[in-house]
Short mmCIF file of C-alpha atoms in Angstrom, two decimals:
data_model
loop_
_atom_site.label_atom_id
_atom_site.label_comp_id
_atom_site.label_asym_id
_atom_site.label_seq_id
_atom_site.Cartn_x
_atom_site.Cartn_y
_atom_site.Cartn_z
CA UNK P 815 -11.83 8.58 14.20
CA UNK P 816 -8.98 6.13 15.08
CA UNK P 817 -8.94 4.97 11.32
CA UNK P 818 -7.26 1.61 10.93
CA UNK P 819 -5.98 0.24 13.48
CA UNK P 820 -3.84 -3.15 13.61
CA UNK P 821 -2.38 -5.31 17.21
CA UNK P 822 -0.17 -6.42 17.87
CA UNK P 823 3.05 -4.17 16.88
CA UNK P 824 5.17 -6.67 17.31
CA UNK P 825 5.25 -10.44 17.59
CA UNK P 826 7.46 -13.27 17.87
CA UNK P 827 6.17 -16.96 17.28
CA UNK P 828 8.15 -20.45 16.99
CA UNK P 829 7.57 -22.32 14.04
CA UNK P 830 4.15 -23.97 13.89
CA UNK P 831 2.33 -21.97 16.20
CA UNK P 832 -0.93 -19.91 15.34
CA UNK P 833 -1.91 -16.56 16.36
CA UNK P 834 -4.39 -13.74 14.86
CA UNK P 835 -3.15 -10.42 13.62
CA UNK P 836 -6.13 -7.96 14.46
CA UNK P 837 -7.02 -5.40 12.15
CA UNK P 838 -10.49 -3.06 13.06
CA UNK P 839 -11.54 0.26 11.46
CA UNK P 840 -14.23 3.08 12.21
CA UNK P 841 -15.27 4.56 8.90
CA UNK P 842 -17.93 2.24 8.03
CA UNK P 843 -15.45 0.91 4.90
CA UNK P 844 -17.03 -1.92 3.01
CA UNK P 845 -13.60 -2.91 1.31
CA UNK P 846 -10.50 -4.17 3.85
CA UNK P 847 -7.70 -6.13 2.50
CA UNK P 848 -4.39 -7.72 4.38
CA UNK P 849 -1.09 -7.37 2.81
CA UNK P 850 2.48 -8.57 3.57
CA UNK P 851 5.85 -6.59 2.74
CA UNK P 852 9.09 -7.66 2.19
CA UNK P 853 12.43 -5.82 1.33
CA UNK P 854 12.25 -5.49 -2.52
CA UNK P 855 9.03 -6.73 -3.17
CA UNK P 856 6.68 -4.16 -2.09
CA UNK P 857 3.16 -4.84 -1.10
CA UNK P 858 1.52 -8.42 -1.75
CA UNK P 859 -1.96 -9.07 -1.24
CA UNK P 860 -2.79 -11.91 0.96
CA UNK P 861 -6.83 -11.79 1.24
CA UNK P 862 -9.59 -9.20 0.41
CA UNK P 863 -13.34 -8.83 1.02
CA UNK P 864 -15.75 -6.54 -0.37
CA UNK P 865 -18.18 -6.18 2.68
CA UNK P 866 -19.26 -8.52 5.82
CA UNK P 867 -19.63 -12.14 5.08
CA UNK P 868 -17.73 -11.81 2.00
CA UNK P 869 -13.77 -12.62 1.30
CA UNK P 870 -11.89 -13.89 -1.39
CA UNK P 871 -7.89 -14.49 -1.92
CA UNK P 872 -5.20 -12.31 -2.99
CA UNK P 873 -1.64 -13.26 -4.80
CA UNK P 874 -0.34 -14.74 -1.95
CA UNK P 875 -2.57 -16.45 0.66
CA UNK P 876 -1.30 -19.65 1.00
CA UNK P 877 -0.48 -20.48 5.01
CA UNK P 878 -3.48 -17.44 6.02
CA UNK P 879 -7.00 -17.74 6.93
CA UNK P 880 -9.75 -14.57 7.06
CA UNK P 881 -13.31 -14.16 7.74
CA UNK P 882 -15.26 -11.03 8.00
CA UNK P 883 -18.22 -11.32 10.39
CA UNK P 884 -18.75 -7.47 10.88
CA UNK P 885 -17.77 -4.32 8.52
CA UNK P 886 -15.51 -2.93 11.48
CA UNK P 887 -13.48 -6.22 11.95
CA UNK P 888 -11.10 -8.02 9.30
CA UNK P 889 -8.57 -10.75 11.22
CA UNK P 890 -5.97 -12.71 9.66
CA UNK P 891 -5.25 -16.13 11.28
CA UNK P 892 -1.95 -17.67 10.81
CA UNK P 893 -2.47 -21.53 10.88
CA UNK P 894 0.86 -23.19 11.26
CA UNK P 895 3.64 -20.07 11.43
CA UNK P 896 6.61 -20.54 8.86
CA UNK P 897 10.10 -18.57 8.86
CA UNK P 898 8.81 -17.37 5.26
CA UNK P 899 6.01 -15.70 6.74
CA UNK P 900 8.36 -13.24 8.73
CA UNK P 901 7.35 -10.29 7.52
CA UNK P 902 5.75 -6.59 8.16
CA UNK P 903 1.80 -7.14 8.02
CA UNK P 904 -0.73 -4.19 6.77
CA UNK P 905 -4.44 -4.09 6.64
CA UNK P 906 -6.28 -1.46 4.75
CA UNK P 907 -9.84 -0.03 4.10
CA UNK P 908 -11.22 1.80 1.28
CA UNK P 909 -14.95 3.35 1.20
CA UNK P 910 -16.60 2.52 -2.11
CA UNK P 911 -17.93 4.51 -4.40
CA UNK P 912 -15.34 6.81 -6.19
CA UNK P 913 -13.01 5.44 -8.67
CA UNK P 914 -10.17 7.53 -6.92
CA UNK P 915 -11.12 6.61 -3.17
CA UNK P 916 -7.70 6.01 -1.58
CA UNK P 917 -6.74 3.12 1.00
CA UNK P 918 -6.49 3.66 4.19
CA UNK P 919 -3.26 1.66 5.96
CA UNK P 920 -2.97 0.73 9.76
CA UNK P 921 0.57 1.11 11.48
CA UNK P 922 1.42 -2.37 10.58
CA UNK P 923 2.60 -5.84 12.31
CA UNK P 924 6.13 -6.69 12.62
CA UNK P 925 5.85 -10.38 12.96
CA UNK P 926 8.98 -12.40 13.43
CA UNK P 927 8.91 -16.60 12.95
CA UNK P 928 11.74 -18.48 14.74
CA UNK D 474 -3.22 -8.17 -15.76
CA UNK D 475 -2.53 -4.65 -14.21
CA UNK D 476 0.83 -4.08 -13.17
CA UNK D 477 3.61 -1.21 -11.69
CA UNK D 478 6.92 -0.77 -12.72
CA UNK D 479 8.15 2.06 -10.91
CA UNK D 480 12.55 2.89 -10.86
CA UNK D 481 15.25 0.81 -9.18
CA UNK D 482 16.06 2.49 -5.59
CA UNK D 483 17.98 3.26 -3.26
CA UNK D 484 17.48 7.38 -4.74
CA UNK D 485 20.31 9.58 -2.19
CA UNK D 486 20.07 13.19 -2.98
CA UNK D 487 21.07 16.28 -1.42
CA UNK D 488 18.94 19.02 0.18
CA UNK D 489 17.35 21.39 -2.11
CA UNK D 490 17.97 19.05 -4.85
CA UNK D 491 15.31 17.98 -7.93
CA UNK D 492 13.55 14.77 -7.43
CA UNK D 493 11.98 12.41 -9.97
CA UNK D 494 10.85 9.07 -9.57
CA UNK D 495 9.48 7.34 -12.88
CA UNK D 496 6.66 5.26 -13.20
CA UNK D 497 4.52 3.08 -15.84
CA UNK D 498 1.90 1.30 -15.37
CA UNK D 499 -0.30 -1.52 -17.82
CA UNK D 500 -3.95 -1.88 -17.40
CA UNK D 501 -7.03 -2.10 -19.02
CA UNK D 502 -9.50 0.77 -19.36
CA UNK D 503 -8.83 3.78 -17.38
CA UNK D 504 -7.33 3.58 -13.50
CA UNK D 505 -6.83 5.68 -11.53
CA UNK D 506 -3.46 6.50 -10.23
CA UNK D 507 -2.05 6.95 -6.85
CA UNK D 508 1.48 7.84 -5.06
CA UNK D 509 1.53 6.67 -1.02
CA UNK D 510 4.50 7.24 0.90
CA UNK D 511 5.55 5.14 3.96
CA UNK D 512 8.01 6.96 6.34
CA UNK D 513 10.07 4.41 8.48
CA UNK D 514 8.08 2.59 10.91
CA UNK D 515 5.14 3.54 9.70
CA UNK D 516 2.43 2.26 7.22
CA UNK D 517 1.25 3.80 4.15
CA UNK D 518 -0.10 7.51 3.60
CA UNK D 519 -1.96 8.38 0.68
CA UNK D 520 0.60 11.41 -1.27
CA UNK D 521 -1.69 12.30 -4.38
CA UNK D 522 -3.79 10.49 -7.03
CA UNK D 523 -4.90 11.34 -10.35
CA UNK D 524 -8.14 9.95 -11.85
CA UNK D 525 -8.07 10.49 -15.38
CA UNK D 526 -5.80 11.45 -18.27
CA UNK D 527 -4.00 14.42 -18.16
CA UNK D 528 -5.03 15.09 -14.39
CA UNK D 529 -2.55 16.60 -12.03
CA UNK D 530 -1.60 15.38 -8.34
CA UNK D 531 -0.14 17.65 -6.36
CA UNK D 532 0.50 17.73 -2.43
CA UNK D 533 3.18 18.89 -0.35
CA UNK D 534 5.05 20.24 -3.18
CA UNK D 535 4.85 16.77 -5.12
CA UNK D 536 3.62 16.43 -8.14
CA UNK D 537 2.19 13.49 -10.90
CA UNK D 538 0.58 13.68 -13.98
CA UNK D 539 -1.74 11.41 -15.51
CA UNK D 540 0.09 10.62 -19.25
CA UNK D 541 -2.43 8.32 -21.15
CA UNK D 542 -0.19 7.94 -23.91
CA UNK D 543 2.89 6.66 -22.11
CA UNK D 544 1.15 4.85 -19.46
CA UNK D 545 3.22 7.01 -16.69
CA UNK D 546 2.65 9.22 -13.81
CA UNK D 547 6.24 10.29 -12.68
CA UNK D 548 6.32 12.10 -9.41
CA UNK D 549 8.35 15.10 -9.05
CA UNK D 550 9.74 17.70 -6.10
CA UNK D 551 11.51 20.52 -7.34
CA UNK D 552 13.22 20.99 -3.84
CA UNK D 553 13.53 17.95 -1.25
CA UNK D 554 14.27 18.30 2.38
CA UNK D 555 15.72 15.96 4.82
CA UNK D 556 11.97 15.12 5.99
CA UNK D 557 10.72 13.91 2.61
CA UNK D 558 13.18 10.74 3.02
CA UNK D 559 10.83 7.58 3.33
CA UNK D 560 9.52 4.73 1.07
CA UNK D 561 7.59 6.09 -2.34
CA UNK D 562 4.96 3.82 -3.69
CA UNK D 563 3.04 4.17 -6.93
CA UNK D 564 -0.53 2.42 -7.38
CA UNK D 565 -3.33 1.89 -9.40
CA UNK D 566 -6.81 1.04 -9.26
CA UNK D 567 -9.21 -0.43 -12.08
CA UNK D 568 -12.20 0.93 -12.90
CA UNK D 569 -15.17 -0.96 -11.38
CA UNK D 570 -12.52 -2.40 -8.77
CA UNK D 571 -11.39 -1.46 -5.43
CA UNK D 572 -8.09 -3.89 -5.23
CA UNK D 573 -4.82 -1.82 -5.61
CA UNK D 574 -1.88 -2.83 -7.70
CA UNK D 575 1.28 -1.52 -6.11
CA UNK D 576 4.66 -0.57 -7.38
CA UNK D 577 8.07 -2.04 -5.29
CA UNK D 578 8.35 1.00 -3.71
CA UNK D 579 11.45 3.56 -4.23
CA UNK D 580 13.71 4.14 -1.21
CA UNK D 581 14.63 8.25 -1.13
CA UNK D 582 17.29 9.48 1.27
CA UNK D 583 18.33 13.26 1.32
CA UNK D 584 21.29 14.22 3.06
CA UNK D 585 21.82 17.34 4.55
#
């Protein structure tokens, strides 16, 4: 299994330009959620959804878009970049079931906004 | 709502030295617990978890207990080495839910 798995790595956008962040996994995980994180305010959650077809918002999700149209495959669309949204981007699958089923975290987007 | 408050880094500490990194939690009902670690560069790894009171994590020589009655699982090393250095995160998950609540995150260096 290749677990979570996230692309770009890196990316660097001027200010008002769109792009996707790609996040796909391979353990047949219902739950996937997108988070940002910034020095000294650990992980915020930007949008989740609970299975294919199905997504809601998170603490932060102004300035992001999401759909789910498959369990493997959770984008996040950026609509009109900011400098705010500079950031390291994480998306993460949990199986359900179990109270104590852990997340699972890809490697992570470093996106910078000029 | 649920919330983290786990302590204040940067934590520097030399080799071989005891570790301790506190954490409380509020939430209703019964959550279960978690520690991830994130080692730089990297994204997060699930450390331990605990699932209900009084339950103890343990992995790689870490350790958290579930304490109902303080609202805390503190994670401990009794020896730390020069590779445990990375990003510590405590977490918790509602019953009935699958979103995670996550702490700030404590910054551990050990020098040699």
């Amino acid at each position: 299994n290749a677990g979570v798995t996230q692309t770009p790595k890196f990316q660097v956008l001027k200010t008002g330009q769109s792009m996707t962040l790609q996040c796909a996994q391979d353990m047949n995980h219902e739950y996937m959620s997108w988070y940002r994180q910034d020095p000294g305010m650990g992980l915020r959650l930007i949008h989740y959804s609970v299975g294919a077809g199905i997504t809601d918002q998170g603490e932060v999700p102004n300035g992001y878009n999401v759909s789910r149209s498959t369990t493997e495959d959770f984008p996040l669309r950026l609509l009109s970049a900011a400098p705010s949204q500079t950031s390291v981007y994480f998306c993460a699958s949990t199986g359900q079931g179990a109270p104590g089923n852990e997340q699972f975290f890809g490697p992570g987007t470093r996106l910078t906004v000029l | 709502g649920d919330s983290v408050t786990q302590m204040e880094g940067p934590v520097t500490l030399s080799e071989e030295a005891f570790l301790t990194i506190n954490c409380t939690y509020t939430a209703t009902g019964y959550p279960s617990l978690f520690w991830y670690v994130q080692y730089p560069g990297e994204g997060l790894q699930l450390l331990l978890k605990a699932t209900k009171a009084d339950d103890k994590g343990s992995n790689k020589g870490f350790e958290a207990t579930y304490r109902k009655e303080t609202t805390s699982f503190h994670l401990e090393k009794g020896s730390v080495q020069v590779s445990d250095s990375a990003v510590y995160f405590c977490a918790l998950k509602s019953l009935g839910y699958q979103k995670v609540t996550f702490g700030t995150g404590t910054k551990l260096q050990v020098i040699p």
